[in-house]
CSV table of C-alpha atoms in Angstrom, one decimal:
chain,number,residue,atom,x,y,z
A,264,MET,CA,-7.5,3.3,24.8
A,265,GLN,CA,-6.5,0.9,22.1
A,266,ALA,CA,-5.3,2.2,18.8
A,267,ALA,CA,-3.7,1.2,15.5
A,268,ILE,CA,-0.6,3.3,15.1
A,269,LEU,CA,1.6,3.9,12.0
A,270,GLU,CA,5.0,4.2,13.6
A,271,ARG,CA,6.8,4.9,10.3
A,272,PHE,CA,6.1,4.5,6.6
A,273,GLY,CA,6.6,1.0,5.4
A,274,GLN,CA,5.9,-0.7,8.7
A,275,PRO,CA,2.8,-2.6,9.6
A,276,LEU,CA,0.3,-0.9,11.9
A,277,SER,CA,1.0,-1.4,15.6
A,278,ILE,CA,-1.9,-2.3,17.8
A,279,THR,CA,-1.2,-0.8,21.2
A,280,GLU,CA,-2.3,1.5,24.0
A,281,ALA,CA,-2.5,5.3,23.3
A,282,PRO,CA,-3.5,8.2,25.5
A,283,ASP,CA,-7.2,9.1,25.5
A,284,PRO,CA,-8.0,12.3,23.6
A,285,GLN,CA,-9.0,15.2,25.7
A,286,VAL,CA,-11.9,17.5,24.8
A,287,GLY,CA,-11.2,21.2,24.3
A,288,THR,CA,-13.0,24.3,23.2
A,289,GLY,CA,-14.3,23.8,19.6
A,290,GLU,CA,-13.9,20.1,19.9
A,291,ILE,CA,-15.7,16.9,20.8
A,292,VAL,CA,-14.6,13.4,21.7
A,293,VAL,CA,-16.4,10.4,20.2
A,294,ASP,CA,-16.3,6.7,20.8
A,295,VAL,CA,-15.5,5.4,17.3
A,296,LEU,CA,-18.2,2.9,16.1
A,297,ALA,CA,-17.0,2.4,12.5
A,298,ALA,CA,-14.0,3.7,10.6
A,299,PRO,CA,-13.7,3.3,6.8
A,300,VAL,CA,-10.6,1.7,5.4
A,301,LEU,CA,-9.7,3.2,2.1
A,302,PRO,CA,-8.8,0.8,-0.8
A,303,TYR,CA,-5.5,2.6,-1.2
A,304,ALA,CA,-4.7,2.8,2.5
A,305,ALA,CA,-1.8,0.4,2.1
A,306,GLU,CA,-0.2,2.7,-0.5
A,307,VAL,CA,-0.5,5.6,1.9
A,308,PHE,CA,1.0,3.7,4.8
A,309,SER,CA,3.9,2.3,2.7
A,310,GLY,CA,4.8,5.9,1.6
A,311,GLU,CA,4.1,5.1,-2.0
A,312,ARG,CA,1.5,7.9,-2.3
A,313,ASN,CA,3.7,10.4,-0.6
A,314,TYR,CA,0.9,11.9,1.5
A,315,SER,CA,1.5,14.6,4.0
A,316,LEU,CA,1.0,12.3,7.0
A,317,GLU,CA,3.6,12.5,9.8
A,318,PRO,CA,4.2,9.3,11.8
A,319,PRO,CA,3.8,8.3,14.5
A,320,VAL,CA,0.1,8.7,13.9
A,321,ILE,CA,-3.2,7.0,14.4
A,322,PRO,CA,-4.5,7.0,10.8
A,323,GLY,CA,-8.1,6.7,9.6
A,324,ALA,CA,-10.2,9.3,7.7
A,325,GLY,CA,-13.4,10.0,9.6
A,326,GLY,CA,-16.2,7.6,10.3
A,327,VAL,CA,-19.2,7.1,12.6
A,328,GLY,CA,-18.9,7.9,16.3
A,329,ARG,CA,-21.0,8.2,19.5
A,330,VAL,CA,-20.4,11.5,21.3
A,331,ARG,CA,-18.6,10.9,24.5
A,332,ALA,CA,-17.8,14.5,25.5
A,333,VAL,CA,-18.5,18.0,24.2
A,334,GLY,CA,-16.6,21.2,24.5
A,335,PRO,CA,-17.9,24.3,26.4
A,336,ASP,CA,-19.0,26.0,23.2
A,337,SER,CA,-21.2,23.1,21.9
A,338,THR,CA,-24.9,24.1,22.0
A,339,ARG,CA,-26.6,21.3,20.0
A,340,LEU,CA,-24.6,18.1,20.2
A,341,ALA,CA,-25.2,15.9,23.3
A,342,VAL,CA,-23.4,13.0,24.8
A,343,GLY,CA,-24.8,9.8,23.2
A,344,ASP,CA,-25.5,11.3,19.8
A,345,ILE,CA,-24.5,9.2,16.8
A,346,VAL,CA,-22.6,11.4,14.4
A,347,TRP,CA,-20.6,11.3,11.1
A,348,CYS,CA,-17.1,12.6,11.8
A,349,ASP,CA,-16.0,14.3,8.7
A,350,SER,CA,-12.3,14.1,8.0
A,351,THR,CA,-12.1,17.4,6.1
A,352,VAL,CA,-10.9,19.8,8.7
A,353,ARG,CA,-10.6,23.5,7.9
A,354,SER,CA,-8.7,26.2,9.7
A,355,ARG,CA,-11.0,28.8,11.4
A,356,ASP,CA,-8.9,31.9,10.8
A,357,ASP,CA,-9.6,32.4,7.1
A,358,ALA,CA,-13.2,32.1,6.0
A,359,VAL,CA,-12.3,32.6,2.3
A,360,THR,CA,-9.4,30.3,1.7
A,361,PRO,CA,-9.0,28.1,4.8
A,362,ASP,CA,-6.1,25.7,5.1
A,363,ILE,CA,-7.3,22.1,4.9
A,364,THR,CA,-6.2,18.8,6.4
A,365,LEU,CA,-7.8,15.4,5.9
A,366,GLN,CA,-7.6,14.2,9.5
A,367,GLY,CA,-5.7,10.9,9.8
A,368,LEU,CA,-4.8,10.9,6.1
A,369,THR,CA,-3.1,13.9,4.5
A,370,ALA,CA,-2.9,17.7,4.4
A,371,ARG,CA,-2.8,20.5,1.8
A,372,GLY,CA,0.2,22.8,1.9
A,373,ASP,CA,2.2,24.1,4.9
A,374,GLY,CA,-0.9,25.5,6.7
A,375,GLY,CA,-2.8,22.2,6.3
A,376,LEU,CA,0.2,20.4,7.8
A,377,ARG,CA,0.2,22.7,10.8
A,378,LEU,CA,-3.5,22.0,11.3
A,379,ALA,CA,-2.8,18.3,11.0
A,380,ARG,CA,-0.3,18.5,13.9
A,381,HIS,CA,-3.2,19.5,16.2
A,382,PHE,CA,-5.9,17.3,14.8
A,383,HIS,CA,-3.2,14.7,14.3
A,384,HIS,CA,-4.9,11.3,15.0
A,385,GLY,CA,-7.6,9.7,13.0
A,386,SER,CA,-10.3,7.0,13.6
A,387,PHE,CA,-8.4,3.7,13.8
A,388,ALA,CA,-8.8,3.9,17.6
A,389,GLU,CA,-11.4,3.4,20.3
A,390,ARG,CA,-11.8,7.2,20.7
A,391,MET,CA,-11.1,10.3,18.6
A,392,ALA,CA,-11.2,14.1,19.0
A,393,VAL,CA,-12.7,16.1,16.1
A,394,PRO,CA,-13.7,19.7,15.5
A,395,THR,CA,-17.2,20.3,16.8
A,396,GLU,CA,-18.4,21.5,13.3
A,397,ASN,CA,-17.2,18.3,11.7
A,398,ALA,CA,-19.7,16.2,13.7
A,399,THR,CA,-23.0,15.8,11.8
A,400,PRO,CA,-25.9,14.0,13.7
A,401,LEU,CA,-27.1,10.9,11.8
A,402,GLY,CA,-30.3,10.6,13.8
A,403,PRO,CA,-31.6,7.4,15.3
A,404,VAL,CA,-29.0,5.0,14.0
A,405,PRO,CA,-28.6,1.8,16.2
A,406,PRO,CA,-24.9,1.5,17.1
A,407,ALA,CA,-24.8,-2.0,15.8
A,408,GLU,CA,-25.8,-0.6,12.4
A,409,ALA,CA,-23.2,2.2,12.3
A,410,TYR,CA,-20.9,0.3,10.0
A,411,ARG,CA,-23.4,0.6,7.2
A,412,TRP,CA,-22.8,4.4,7.2
A,413,VAL,CA,-19.0,4.2,6.4
A,414,SER,CA,-20.0,4.3,2.7
A,415,LEU,CA,-21.1,7.9,3.2
A,416,GLY,CA,-17.5,9.1,2.9
A,417,VAL,CA,-17.1,7.6,-0.6
A,418,HIS,CA,-20.3,9.2,-1.8
A,419,LEU,CA,-19.5,12.6,-0.3
A,420,VAL,CA,-16.7,13.2,-2.7
A,421,PRO,CA,-18.7,13.0,-6.0
A,422,TYR,CA,-21.6,14.7,-4.2
A,423,GLY,CA,-19.2,17.6,-3.7
A,424,GLY,CA,-18.4,17.7,-7.4
A,425,LEU,CA,-22.0,17.4,-8.6
A,426,ARG,CA,-23.0,20.1,-6.1
A,427,ALA,CA,-20.2,22.4,-7.3
A,428,GLY,CA,-21.4,21.8,-10.9
A,429,GLY,CA,-24.9,22.8,-10.0
A,430,LEU,CA,-26.6,19.5,-11.1
A,431,ARG,CA,-30.3,20.1,-11.4
A,432,PRO,CA,-33.1,17.5,-11.5
A,433,GLY,CA,-33.8,16.4,-15.1
A,434,GLU,CA,-30.3,17.2,-16.4
A,435,THR,CA,-28.0,14.8,-18.2
A,436,VAL,CA,-24.6,14.1,-16.5
A,437,LEU,CA,-21.5,12.2,-17.6
A,438,ILE,CA,-19.4,10.6,-14.9
A,439,SER,CA,-15.9,10.2,-16.2
A,440,GLY,CA,-14.3,7.2,-14.4
A,441,ALA,CA,-17.7,5.7,-13.7
A,442,THR,CA,-16.3,2.2,-13.1
A,443,GLY,CA,-14.0,3.3,-10.3
A,444,ASN,CA,-14.7,3.5,-6.6
A,445,PHE,CA,-15.6,7.2,-6.5
A,446,GLY,CA,-17.0,7.2,-10.0
A,447,SER,CA,-19.5,4.4,-9.3
A,448,ALA,CA,-20.5,6.3,-6.1
A,449,GLY,CA,-21.0,9.3,-8.4
A,450,VAL,CA,-23.4,7.4,-10.5
A,451,ALA,CA,-25.4,6.6,-7.4
A,452,VAL,CA,-25.4,10.1,-6.2
A,453,ALA,CA,-26.4,11.6,-9.6
A,454,VAL,CA,-29.4,9.3,-9.7
A,455,ALA,CA,-30.3,10.3,-6.1
A,456,MET,CA,-30.1,14.0,-7.1
A,457,GLY,CA,-32.6,13.6,-9.9
A,458,ALA,CA,-30.5,13.4,-13.0
A,459,ARG,CA,-32.6,12.4,-16.0
A,460,ARG,CA,-29.8,10.3,-17.4
A,461,VAL,CA,-26.3,9.4,-16.1
A,462,VAL,CA,-23.9,8.5,-18.9
A,463,ALA,CA,-21.3,6.0,-17.5
A,464,PRO,CA,-18.4,5.4,-19.9
A,465,GLY,CA,-15.7,2.8,-18.9
A,466,ARG,CA,-13.7,-0.2,-20.0
A,467,ASN,CA,-14.9,-2.6,-17.3
A,468,GLU,CA,-18.0,-4.0,-18.8
A,469,ALA,CA,-18.9,-6.1,-15.8
A,470,VAL,CA,-19.1,-3.0,-13.6
A,471,LEU,CA,-21.0,-1.1,-16.3
A,472,ALA,CA,-23.6,-3.9,-16.3
A,473,GLN,CA,-23.7,-3.8,-12.5
A,474,LEU,CA,-24.4,-0.1,-12.6
A,475,ARG,CA,-27.3,-0.5,-15.1
A,476,GLN,CA,-28.7,-3.4,-13.0
A,477,ARG,CA,-28.5,-1.4,-9.7
A,478,PHE,CA,-29.8,1.9,-10.9
A,479,GLY,CA,-32.0,1.1,-13.9
A,480,ASP,CA,-32.6,2.7,-17.3
A,481,ARG,CA,-31.6,6.2,-16.1
A,482,VAL,CA,-28.0,4.9,-16.3
A,483,ALA,CA,-26.5,4.6,-19.8
A,484,PRO,CA,-23.3,2.5,-19.7
A,485,VAL,CA,-20.9,3.1,-22.6
A,486,PRO,CA,-18.1,0.4,-23.1
A,487,LEU,CA,-15.1,2.3,-24.3
A,488,THR,CA,-13.1,0.9,-27.3
A,489,GLY,CA,-10.1,3.2,-27.4
A,490,ASP,CA,-11.1,4.6,-30.7
A,491,PRO,CA,-11.7,8.3,-29.9
A,492,ALA,CA,-14.2,9.0,-32.7
A,493,ALA,CA,-16.2,5.9,-32.0
A,494,ASP,CA,-16.2,6.4,-28.3
A,495,ASP,CA,-17.3,10.0,-28.6
A,496,ALA,CA,-20.2,9.0,-30.9
A,497,ALA,CA,-21.2,6.2,-28.5
A,498,VAL,CA,-21.3,8.6,-25.5
A,499,ARG,CA,-23.4,11.2,-27.3
A,500,ALA,CA,-25.8,8.5,-28.6
A,501,ALA,CA,-26.2,7.0,-25.1
A,502,ALA,CA,-26.9,10.5,-23.6
A,503,GLY,CA,-29.9,10.9,-25.9
A,504,ALA,CA,-29.7,14.7,-25.2
A,505,PRO,CA,-27.1,17.4,-24.8
A,506,ILE,CA,-24.8,16.6,-21.8
A,507,ASP,CA,-25.3,19.4,-19.2
A,508,LEU,CA,-22.5,18.4,-16.8
A,509,VAL,CA,-19.3,16.3,-16.9
A,510,LEU,CA,-17.8,15.2,-13.6
A,511,ASP,CA,-14.3,13.8,-13.9
A,512,LEU,CA,-13.3,11.2,-11.3
A,513,LEU,CA,-10.6,9.4,-13.2
A,514,SER,CA,-7.8,7.8,-11.2
A,515,PRO,CA,-4.1,8.9,-11.3
A,516,ALA,CA,-3.4,6.0,-13.6
A,517,ALA,CA,-5.7,7.3,-16.4
A,518,PRO,CA,-4.3,9.4,-19.3
A,519,ALA,CA,-5.2,13.1,-19.5
A,520,SER,CA,-6.6,12.3,-23.0
A,521,ALA,CA,-9.5,10.3,-21.4
A,522,ALA,CA,-10.4,13.3,-19.1
A,523,ARG,CA,-10.2,15.7,-22.1
A,524,ALA,CA,-12.4,13.5,-24.3
A,525,ALA,CA,-15.0,13.3,-21.6
A,526,ALA,CA,-14.9,17.0,-20.9
A,527,MET,CA,-15.4,17.9,-24.6
A,528,THR,CA,-18.7,16.0,-24.8
A,529,VAL,CA,-20.4,18.8,-22.7
A,530,ARG,CA,-23.0,21.0,-24.4
A,531,GLU,CA,-22.7,24.7,-25.1
A,532,HIS,CA,-23.0,26.6,-21.8
A,533,GLY,CA,-22.3,23.3,-20.1
A,534,ARG,CA,-20.2,22.7,-16.9
A,535,VAL,CA,-17.1,20.5,-16.3
A,536,VAL,CA,-16.0,19.7,-12.8
A,537,LEU,CA,-12.5,18.2,-12.2
A,538,MET,CA,-12.1,16.0,-9.1
A,539,GLY,CA,-9.9,13.1,-10.3
A,540,GLY,CA,-6.2,12.4,-10.0
A,541,VAL,CA,-5.0,12.7,-13.6
A,542,GLY,CA,-1.5,14.1,-13.3
A,543,ASP,CA,-0.9,15.4,-16.8
A,544,GLU,CA,-2.0,18.7,-18.5
A,545,LEU,CA,-5.6,18.7,-19.6
A,546,ARG,CA,-5.1,21.1,-22.6
A,547,LEU,CA,-8.7,22.0,-23.4
A,548,PRO,CA,-8.9,24.1,-26.6
A,549,TYR,CA,-9.2,27.8,-25.8
A,550,PRO,CA,-11.5,28.5,-28.8
A,551,TRP,CA,-13.8,25.7,-27.9
A,552,LEU,CA,-14.1,26.9,-24.3
A,553,MET,CA,-14.7,30.5,-25.3
A,554,HIS,CA,-17.1,29.9,-28.3
A,555,ASN,CA,-19.2,27.4,-26.3
A,556,SER,CA,-19.2,29.4,-23.0
A,557,VAL,CA,-18.1,26.3,-21.1
A,558,THR,CA,-17.4,26.5,-17.4
A,559,VAL,CA,-14.5,24.4,-16.1
A,560,ARG,CA,-13.7,24.3,-12.4
A,561,GLY,CA,-11.7,22.2,-10.0
A,562,GLN,CA,-13.2,20.9,-6.8
A,563,TRP,CA,-11.4,19.3,-3.9
A,564,MET,CA,-13.7,17.6,-1.4
A,565,TYR,CA,-16.9,19.4,-0.5
A,566,PRO,CA,-18.3,22.2,1.7
A,567,ARG,CA,-19.3,21.5,5.3
A,568,VAL,CA,-23.0,21.7,4.6
A,569,ALA,CA,-22.7,18.9,2.0
A,570,VAL,CA,-22.5,16.3,4.8
A,571,ARG,CA,-25.9,17.3,6.2
A,572,GLU,CA,-27.4,17.4,2.7
A,573,LEU,CA,-26.2,13.9,1.8
A,574,VAL,CA,-27.4,12.5,5.1
A,575,GLY,CA,-30.8,14.0,4.2
A,576,LEU,CA,-30.7,12.1,0.8
A,577,VAL,CA,-30.1,8.9,2.7
A,578,HIS,CA,-32.9,9.4,5.2
A,579,ALA,CA,-35.3,10.4,2.3
A,580,GLY,CA,-34.6,7.0,0.7
A,581,LEU,CA,-33.1,8.6,-2.4
A,582,LEU,CA,-29.6,7.3,-1.7
A,583,ASP,CA,-29.5,3.7,-0.5
A,584,LEU,CA,-26.3,2.9,1.4
A,585,SER,CA,-27.4,-0.7,1.8
A,586,ARG,CA,-26.4,-1.3,-1.8
A,587,ASN,CA,-22.8,-1.3,-0.5
A,588,GLU,CA,-21.3,-4.5,0.8
A,589,VAL,CA,-19.4,-3.7,4.0
A,590,THR,CA,-16.9,-6.1,5.5
A,591,THR,CA,-15.9,-5.3,9.1
A,592,PHE,CA,-12.9,-6.0,11.2
A,593,PRO,CA,-12.2,-5.4,14.9
A,594,LEU,CA,-9.5,-2.9,15.9
A,595,ASP,CA,-7.0,-5.5,16.7
A,596,ALA,CA,-7.3,-6.8,13.1
A,597,ALA,CA,-6.5,-3.4,11.6
A,598,ARG,CA,-3.6,-4.8,9.5
A,599,GLN,CA,-5.9,-7.5,8.0
A,600,ALA,CA,-8.5,-4.8,7.3
A,601,VAL,CA,-6.0,-2.7,5.3
A,602,GLU,CA,-5.0,-5.8,3.3
A,603,HIS,CA,-8.7,-6.7,2.7
A,604,ALA,CA,-9.5,-3.2,1.5
A,605,ALA,CA,-6.7,-3.3,-1.1
A,606,ALA,CA,-7.8,-6.7,-2.3
A,607,HIS,CA,-11.5,-5.8,-2.4
A,608,ALA,CA,-11.5,-2.4,-4.1
A,609,ALA,CA,-14.3,-3.0,-6.5
A,610,PRO,CA,-17.2,-0.6,-6.6
A,611,PHE,CA,-19.7,-0.9,-3.7
A,612,GLN,CA,-17.3,-3.0,-1.7
A,613,ARG,CA,-16.3,-1.3,1.5
A,614,THR,CA,-14.1,-2.2,4.5
A,615,ALA,CA,-14.5,-0.9,8.0
A,616,ILE,CA,-12.8,-1.2,11.4
A,617,THR,CA,-15.4,-1.4,14.2
A,618,PRO,CA,-13.6,-0.6,17.5
């Protein structure tokens, strides 16, 4: 089969022949129909992000595939099914705290790295092997329309956070980092889940206006000024009610003070979910947390069942993936796809490889 291979960090992807993956127990093999290209893929492949990815490797975090072969323990999936291949792979020998690898992208800890050495190769190839449990049927999706589903992966991350925070229909949620790639997807998901109001603070006023235009009056954009007191007052006024849940999706470049300011807008007995990349200490005040009975939790990715739930939101018409602009590239143009993704990292702009 043809594949795009990262031979070593800092080198362009090589488009070459690679061995076909073989199906084993607990695994399936798919023909890759569409593989998302992350906006920061170039930073991963250069080594700048210092991800736990061991070249030589076929990169690519999940995507849409057509089942080519199933293992002997598969009872529901059938050859020809169109499935979402989730990149979040969990070890099977610890149900409480499994090791995790993001197939074709990175791994968490030594155990995750060991797991990545088995599920080593990702989706920048004609075919890919994935754990059986990581394949979620998408239903009657025409193969020619598979590329539209690559946006699912971006929306799954904030869905995992909103789900972990127990967002209920009719609640008010603040998305910290709303003008970013994951944050803007979080706004879309919160609306789909029935939030009464989604407060969207940010400095990019063009994106804030776009969010309001796309999702209507339930989204309350708040242009940030840098004045903490004024920004806090503007956020609370835009909410129009106590803020039940804060989801932080700020990028690594953001200061911890921005994440802290957003968290502290939550109401008494409210919830704060941390999913962003802020690298500094958050330093939330102990007395404020205690006296207001605030719940703070971290969340990395999402549980397995979340994929099926989010697919259900799409099929119900509550989450419209067609709002995303997807630019596709053939496999032999993988290098150009990586460059395009980096140059077109704005919200709702996606890049995909379609082998």
